[in-house]
Amino acid sequence: MNPEDLRFAKTHEWISVADGVATMGISAFAVEALTDLVFIELPKVGASVQKEQSFCEIESVKAVSDVYAPVSGEVIEVNEPLADQLELFSDDPYGGGWIAKIKMSDPAEADALMDHAAYQKQCEEEAG
């Protein structure tokens, strides 16, 4: 996926929306900041998630980080191979590194997320 076509949360998750389903992952900026990833606790299929609530965790050699749902809804699919292939996050953060697909309960939440240009500006500010 082209990052310029995605929407981004302030907490560095991205989504791609098609037919009311948001495919989500974490941005290349977040992957780089986390550095050496060692474990992901994937969300459960069927779980209800609320926007901006933690719904899974990623562990790096530095820390355990929460991953926040960028939209509310139901987890309908998770990227099972990701648990054994964490390199997908760095190799293809906007493709093979997706985490979950969420059937959105309020599609308008996606519109409230940042576009690529606004997200790039946020990353530049965070990088200092």
XYZ file of C-alpha atoms in Angstrom:
128
model
C 0.000 0.000 0.000
C 1.069 3.516 -0.666
C 1.386 5.394 2.663
C 0.010 8.509 0.972
C -3.351 6.740 0.613
C -3.588 5.827 4.320
C -4.994 7.567 7.389
C -2.922 7.828 10.576
C -3.587 8.061 14.310
C -1.508 10.290 16.583
C -0.283 7.066 18.228
C 1.315 5.915 14.917
C -1.219 3.349 13.746
C -2.368 3.468 10.118
C -5.515 2.256 8.413
C -6.644 1.523 4.887
C -10.427 1.428 4.485
C -12.370 -0.683 1.979
C -16.036 -1.679 2.215
C -16.361 -0.637 5.861
C -13.325 -2.660 6.920
C -10.167 -0.980 8.198
C -6.904 -2.846 7.681
C -4.501 -1.507 10.297
C -0.864 -1.637 11.266
C 1.835 0.558 12.758
C 3.775 3.114 10.753
C 7.363 2.817 9.543
C 8.183 5.688 11.941
C 6.863 3.621 14.877
C 8.686 0.481 13.758
C 11.941 2.414 13.572
C 11.364 3.993 16.994
C 10.638 0.619 18.617
C 13.763 -0.945 17.070
C 14.366 -4.646 17.661
C 10.926 -6.253 17.900
C 10.794 -9.578 19.708
C 7.077 -10.365 20.233
C 3.556 -9.325 19.301
C 0.400 -10.252 21.132
C -2.145 -10.213 18.327
C -5.737 -9.207 19.082
C -8.430 -11.909 19.119
C -10.760 -12.369 16.164
C -14.258 -11.399 17.306
C -13.026 -8.928 19.906
C -14.729 -5.560 20.121
C -12.349 -2.630 20.067
C -12.873 1.022 20.908
C -11.092 3.869 19.178
C -7.953 4.962 21.045
C -8.082 1.952 23.398
C -5.173 -0.488 23.599
C -6.014 -3.772 21.903
C -2.675 -5.519 21.481
C 0.971 -5.198 22.484
C 4.320 -5.192 20.729
C 7.468 -6.025 22.659
C 10.882 -4.771 21.646
C 14.209 -5.181 23.373
C 13.569 -1.722 24.876
C 9.985 -1.974 26.142
C 6.475 -3.296 25.726
C 4.288 -0.892 23.770
C 0.521 -0.770 23.491
C -1.077 -0.653 20.065
C -4.237 1.460 19.990
C -7.280 0.869 17.838
C -7.508 3.719 15.323
C -11.245 3.033 14.882
C -13.999 1.246 16.816
C -15.498 -2.037 15.710
C -14.966 -5.788 15.640
C -11.719 -7.562 14.827
C -12.624 -9.831 11.907
C -9.137 -11.042 10.906
C -5.599 -10.940 12.276
C -2.297 -11.378 10.456
C -1.341 -14.705 12.081
C 2.000 -15.122 10.194
C 3.160 -11.822 11.681
C 3.720 -13.427 15.094
C 6.506 -15.577 13.621
C 7.740 -13.052 11.065
C 8.210 -9.778 12.923
C 10.587 -8.638 10.186
C 7.447 -7.907 8.133
C 7.041 -4.754 10.227
C 10.312 -3.318 8.966
C 10.335 -4.977 5.524
C 6.764 -4.018 4.543
C 5.052 -1.917 7.257
C 2.180 -0.884 4.970
C 1.638 -4.279 3.360
C 2.707 -7.600 4.875
C 3.112 -5.928 8.271
C -0.607 -5.318 8.784
C -1.903 -6.395 12.184
C -5.683 -6.689 12.037
C -8.809 -5.992 10.033
C -11.552 -4.166 11.908
C -15.177 -4.023 10.753
C -15.869 -0.415 11.653
C -18.894 0.445 13.781
C -18.565 4.162 12.936
C -16.876 4.783 9.569
C -16.804 8.535 10.309
C -14.002 7.831 12.823
C -11.659 7.128 9.900
C -12.274 10.618 8.523
C -11.040 12.127 11.781
C -7.596 10.528 11.391
C -4.663 12.411 9.854
C -3.784 12.245 6.187
C -0.224 11.400 5.178
C 0.961 15.027 5.005
C -0.322 15.846 8.503
C 1.190 12.634 9.857
C 4.573 13.395 8.279
C 4.507 16.795 9.963
C 3.810 15.144 13.333
C 6.722 12.715 12.824
C 9.071 15.570 11.951
C 8.056 17.396 15.130
C 8.583 14.269 17.245
C 11.960 13.583 15.666
C 12.998 17.092 16.664
